XYZ file of C-alpha atoms in Angstrom:
330
model
C 103.403 67.002 94.552
C 105.583 70.067 95.101
C 104.212 73.192 96.752
C 102.547 75.588 94.291
C 103.978 79.085 93.873
C 101.395 81.830 93.405
C 102.437 85.420 92.753
C 99.890 88.171 93.451
C 100.206 91.643 91.918
C 98.258 94.724 92.931
C 97.513 96.997 95.848
C 94.696 98.519 97.840
C 92.161 96.374 99.669
C 91.708 93.956 96.759
C 95.150 92.408 97.085
C 94.901 92.023 100.858
C 91.479 90.342 100.602
C 92.834 87.856 98.064
C 95.958 87.207 100.144
C 93.931 86.636 103.315
C 91.893 83.952 101.593
C 94.862 82.164 99.997
C 97.071 81.973 103.092
C 95.073 78.976 104.352
C 96.029 76.870 101.305
C 99.224 74.790 100.887
C 100.846 77.297 98.522
C 103.832 79.638 98.539
C 102.448 83.171 98.250
C 104.424 86.141 97.008
C 102.641 89.497 96.937
C 104.115 92.260 94.779
C 102.616 95.500 96.052
C 102.401 98.947 94.458
C 104.086 101.785 96.357
C 102.849 104.749 94.296
C 100.082 105.866 96.688
C 100.453 109.458 97.831
C 97.288 110.147 99.824
C 96.443 110.202 103.537
C 98.898 108.844 106.099
C 100.940 107.193 103.374
C 101.422 110.498 101.549
C 102.503 112.300 104.710
C 105.102 109.634 105.539
C 106.354 109.594 101.932
C 106.849 113.356 101.982
C 108.598 113.468 105.346
C 110.828 110.391 105.002
C 111.143 110.027 101.216
C 110.286 106.303 101.321
C 107.947 104.180 99.183
C 104.279 104.286 100.170
C 103.740 101.972 103.177
C 99.926 101.766 103.225
C 99.219 98.957 100.749
C 102.245 96.991 101.980
C 100.912 97.311 105.541
C 97.519 95.904 104.541
C 99.039 92.874 102.817
C 101.402 92.201 105.737
C 98.383 92.235 108.062
C 96.420 89.934 105.749
C 99.219 87.354 105.576
C 100.272 87.578 109.220
C 99.812 84.682 111.610
C 99.912 86.380 114.996
C 97.593 86.948 117.927
C 94.477 88.862 116.763
C 95.299 91.698 119.173
C 98.743 92.204 117.594
C 97.215 92.414 114.117
C 94.586 94.809 115.463
C 97.387 96.938 116.961
C 99.304 96.900 113.655
C 96.237 98.200 111.815
C 95.194 100.671 114.539
C 94.901 104.246 113.274
C 95.422 107.216 115.578
C 92.583 109.714 115.264
C 94.414 112.483 117.095
C 95.559 115.083 114.555
C 98.768 115.619 116.509
C 99.694 112.053 115.549
C 98.754 112.673 111.923
C 96.024 110.040 111.716
C 98.702 107.399 111.072
C 98.102 103.654 111.412
C 100.605 102.022 113.769
C 101.741 99.731 110.922
C 102.731 102.685 108.743
C 104.772 104.119 111.603
C 106.418 100.731 112.200
C 107.375 100.452 108.528
C 108.756 103.986 108.587
C 110.711 103.290 111.791
C 112.067 99.989 110.476
C 113.147 101.732 107.271
C 115.024 104.266 109.387
C 116.678 101.459 111.363
C 117.658 99.376 108.306
C 118.158 102.284 105.859
C 116.223 100.281 103.244
C 112.452 99.959 102.713
C 112.661 96.487 101.144
C 114.734 95.237 104.075
C 112.277 96.852 106.489
C 109.407 94.882 104.947
C 111.394 91.635 105.331
C 112.177 92.304 108.991
C 108.613 93.289 109.830
C 107.397 90.138 108.033
C 109.411 88.084 110.548
C 107.908 89.936 113.504
C 104.380 89.405 112.163
C 105.055 85.776 111.195
C 103.865 86.455 107.656
C 102.776 83.353 105.738
C 104.354 84.240 102.418
C 106.575 86.949 101.011
C 105.593 90.593 100.630
C 107.684 92.605 98.161
C 107.260 96.294 97.298
C 107.301 96.592 93.511
C 110.191 99.053 93.771
C 112.482 100.209 96.549
C 112.170 103.852 95.558
C 109.392 106.422 95.950
C 107.750 106.767 92.510
C 105.163 109.275 91.340
C 102.191 107.979 89.357
C 101.085 110.156 86.442
C 98.134 109.833 84.091
C 97.544 111.029 80.544
C 93.858 111.780 80.122
C 91.895 111.293 76.915
C 91.897 115.076 76.363
C 95.701 115.198 76.707
C 95.863 116.588 80.245
C 98.653 115.101 82.373
C 97.764 114.569 86.028
C 100.616 114.175 88.508
C 99.968 112.175 91.673
C 98.037 108.957 92.336
C 95.474 110.528 94.647
C 94.578 113.264 92.118
C 93.947 110.984 89.129
C 90.433 109.718 90.033
C 89.349 113.213 91.097
C 89.524 114.459 87.504
C 86.560 112.279 86.502
C 87.976 111.927 82.988
C 88.749 108.928 80.839
C 92.325 107.744 81.374
C 94.397 107.076 78.278
C 97.478 105.696 80.064
C 99.558 105.939 83.229
C 103.303 106.069 83.827
C 105.790 106.436 86.678
C 108.435 109.080 87.207
C 111.337 109.087 87.292
C 111.319 106.941 84.159
C 114.369 104.871 85.123
C 112.810 103.250 88.200
C 113.893 99.650 88.708
C 111.748 96.961 90.328
C 112.898 94.899 93.288
C 114.985 92.029 91.895
C 113.168 89.681 94.292
C 109.911 90.601 92.544
C 111.335 89.744 89.119
C 112.683 86.426 90.420
C 109.347 85.541 92.043
C 107.479 86.122 88.776
C 109.894 83.926 86.815
C 109.589 81.106 89.365
C 105.785 81.209 89.780
C 103.248 78.620 88.698
C 100.429 81.178 88.605
C 100.524 84.979 88.389
C 97.377 86.744 89.602
C 96.536 90.405 88.943
C 93.710 92.209 90.714
C 91.137 92.800 91.994
C 91.603 96.472 92.753
C 91.795 99.921 91.186
C 92.895 99.279 87.617
C 94.984 102.382 86.946
C 96.153 103.187 90.485
C 96.747 99.756 92.074
C 97.364 97.149 89.369
C 98.877 98.874 86.332
C 101.460 100.899 88.347
C 103.263 97.591 88.915
C 103.074 96.663 85.238
C 104.594 99.867 83.856
C 107.906 98.856 85.424
C 109.506 97.431 82.268
C 111.439 94.619 83.941
C 108.363 93.451 85.847
C 106.276 93.448 82.670
C 108.979 91.521 80.811
C 109.196 88.960 83.612
C 105.429 88.421 83.576
C 105.387 87.798 79.832
C 108.523 85.628 79.930
C 107.401 83.535 82.910
C 106.062 80.041 82.216
C 103.389 80.685 84.849
C 99.737 80.851 83.890
C 98.431 84.425 83.989
C 95.108 85.235 85.647
C 93.230 88.512 86.004
C 90.564 88.845 88.705
C 88.114 91.422 87.439
C 86.513 94.062 89.625
C 82.815 93.642 90.364
C 81.975 97.330 90.021
C 83.309 100.122 87.840
C 85.220 102.866 89.645
C 84.424 106.537 89.320
C 87.358 108.459 87.879
C 89.030 105.310 86.528
C 86.815 102.759 84.789
C 83.343 104.185 84.157
C 81.449 101.998 81.641
C 84.345 99.499 81.442
C 83.539 95.871 80.686
C 85.680 92.924 81.780
C 87.362 92.946 78.354
C 88.057 96.699 78.672
C 89.977 96.053 81.901
C 92.039 93.343 80.222
C 92.750 95.480 77.145
C 94.030 98.319 79.367
C 96.450 95.914 81.072
C 97.652 94.496 77.750
C 98.109 98.007 76.361
C 100.424 99.017 79.193
C 102.452 95.801 79.020
C 102.720 96.062 75.245
C 101.238 92.694 74.284
C 98.462 90.263 75.231
C 99.432 87.725 77.877
C 96.445 87.050 80.167
C 95.093 83.512 79.725
C 92.341 83.338 82.364
C 89.913 85.782 83.935
C 87.748 85.361 87.025
C 84.707 87.591 86.694
C 81.207 87.983 88.070
C 78.343 87.203 85.678
C 75.511 87.293 88.219
C 72.895 90.028 88.026
C 71.501 91.737 91.122
C 68.326 93.631 91.973
C 67.691 97.265 91.152
C 68.243 98.385 94.755
C 71.929 97.518 94.516
C 72.221 99.106 91.072
C 70.610 102.299 92.391
C 72.877 102.321 95.442
C 75.994 102.376 93.249
C 74.524 104.613 90.552
C 74.513 107.451 93.081
C 78.318 107.300 92.949
C 78.390 106.912 89.176
C 79.328 103.239 89.458
C 77.805 100.204 87.756
C 78.396 96.472 87.581
C 81.292 95.492 85.324
C 79.617 93.809 82.358
C 80.950 90.342 81.612
C 81.180 90.494 77.813
C 81.591 86.806 76.940
C 82.120 87.210 73.201
C 84.898 89.782 73.553
C 86.655 87.674 76.178
C 86.381 84.580 73.968
C 87.750 86.449 70.939
C 90.779 87.419 73.015
C 91.471 83.726 73.576
C 90.932 84.054 77.328
C 89.158 81.435 79.436
C 86.394 82.825 81.655
C 86.019 81.365 85.158
C 83.042 82.310 87.299
C 80.948 81.143 90.247
C 77.493 82.172 91.394
C 78.813 82.550 94.973
C 81.780 84.739 93.989
C 80.098 87.928 95.242
C 78.942 88.761 98.771
C 76.405 91.497 99.509
C 76.296 93.020 102.984
C 73.277 94.538 104.743
C 74.106 97.970 103.320
C 73.987 96.653 99.755
C 77.777 96.795 99.323
C 79.204 94.074 97.061
C 82.553 92.397 97.649
C 84.390 89.326 96.459
C 83.864 86.362 98.766
C 87.519 85.833 99.654
C 87.002 82.153 100.527
C 85.333 81.359 97.198
C 87.858 83.484 95.289
C 90.803 81.791 96.991
C 89.351 78.367 96.228
C 88.908 79.271 92.543
C 92.498 80.510 92.314
C 93.867 77.428 94.074
C 91.880 75.056 91.873
C 93.184 76.805 88.748
C 96.788 76.629 89.957
C 96.364 72.979 90.949
C 94.817 71.934 87.636
C 97.443 73.736 85.571
C 100.457 72.385 87.450
C 98.970 68.878 87.442
C 98.640 69.081 83.661
C 102.247 70.239 83.277
C 103.610 67.472 85.513
C 101.509 64.872 83.711
C 102.837 66.020 80.330
C 106.389 65.968 81.647
C 105.988 62.379 82.815
C 104.471 61.403 79.475
C 107.506 62.837 77.708
C 110.032 60.916 79.802
């Protein structure tokens, strides 16, 4: 059987966690990463060098790297000294490599070789976009880091300038994939910023790959308060312009009140798995009672090993079905 091609789309910690779990499977991984972040070290480097945001790309490179643990630790090391701007070494390396190659996309490729990355990491665009949000009350918020701070319901998001083009390698990867996976991660500031690039959205819809959304476990203050699993999916479909997701991995396990209370203090709740709405959308729900890990502080996270196994099994079953049907038709 040929090697499966899985394309991951997103940003933040969610994408890197998923990538870290999948790199141990016999699959070809391509990660398409948002570059619209404008906060912290990333924002400072963007402003000074006028390059796409390096932070999320750095995290995915680290997750997919196959190097000595100390080298990965060095790549992720963050200087605390204010004179060094609080920058992680990896962000500085990406900035330096961009200066050397005069191209951010090329810099990511070259750094991938140095880190022996098991897969391909592609910034969604080779330019430095600005993420904007239209709030339910009509206010327009400019800047990714400012959007959640408004604590308002988001109507839609868009990038400026409006003529931004995606990396052609990202479009090609989507068209050649067996499975396209979106999430987990911040819905409006990590996942959808990739999907509002028209050519990327068109490639996702056009691709013969199966389309999977991995739902967040918790709602996010300033982005998805009171959202259900179906609400997340509807927001994605709205920005792409049509329904296309066929599968969703979501948590349907309930937890004790202590965990609920812990998150309620930050105005966050568990994302409700609304079975009927998901079914009416024609989407297949996939879940597992070990999908979620809870640490000693009551913080919930996806179990990256279980999540990776679920994604691999889905990709394997779908491609096996396709190949079987092809043989039957010969």
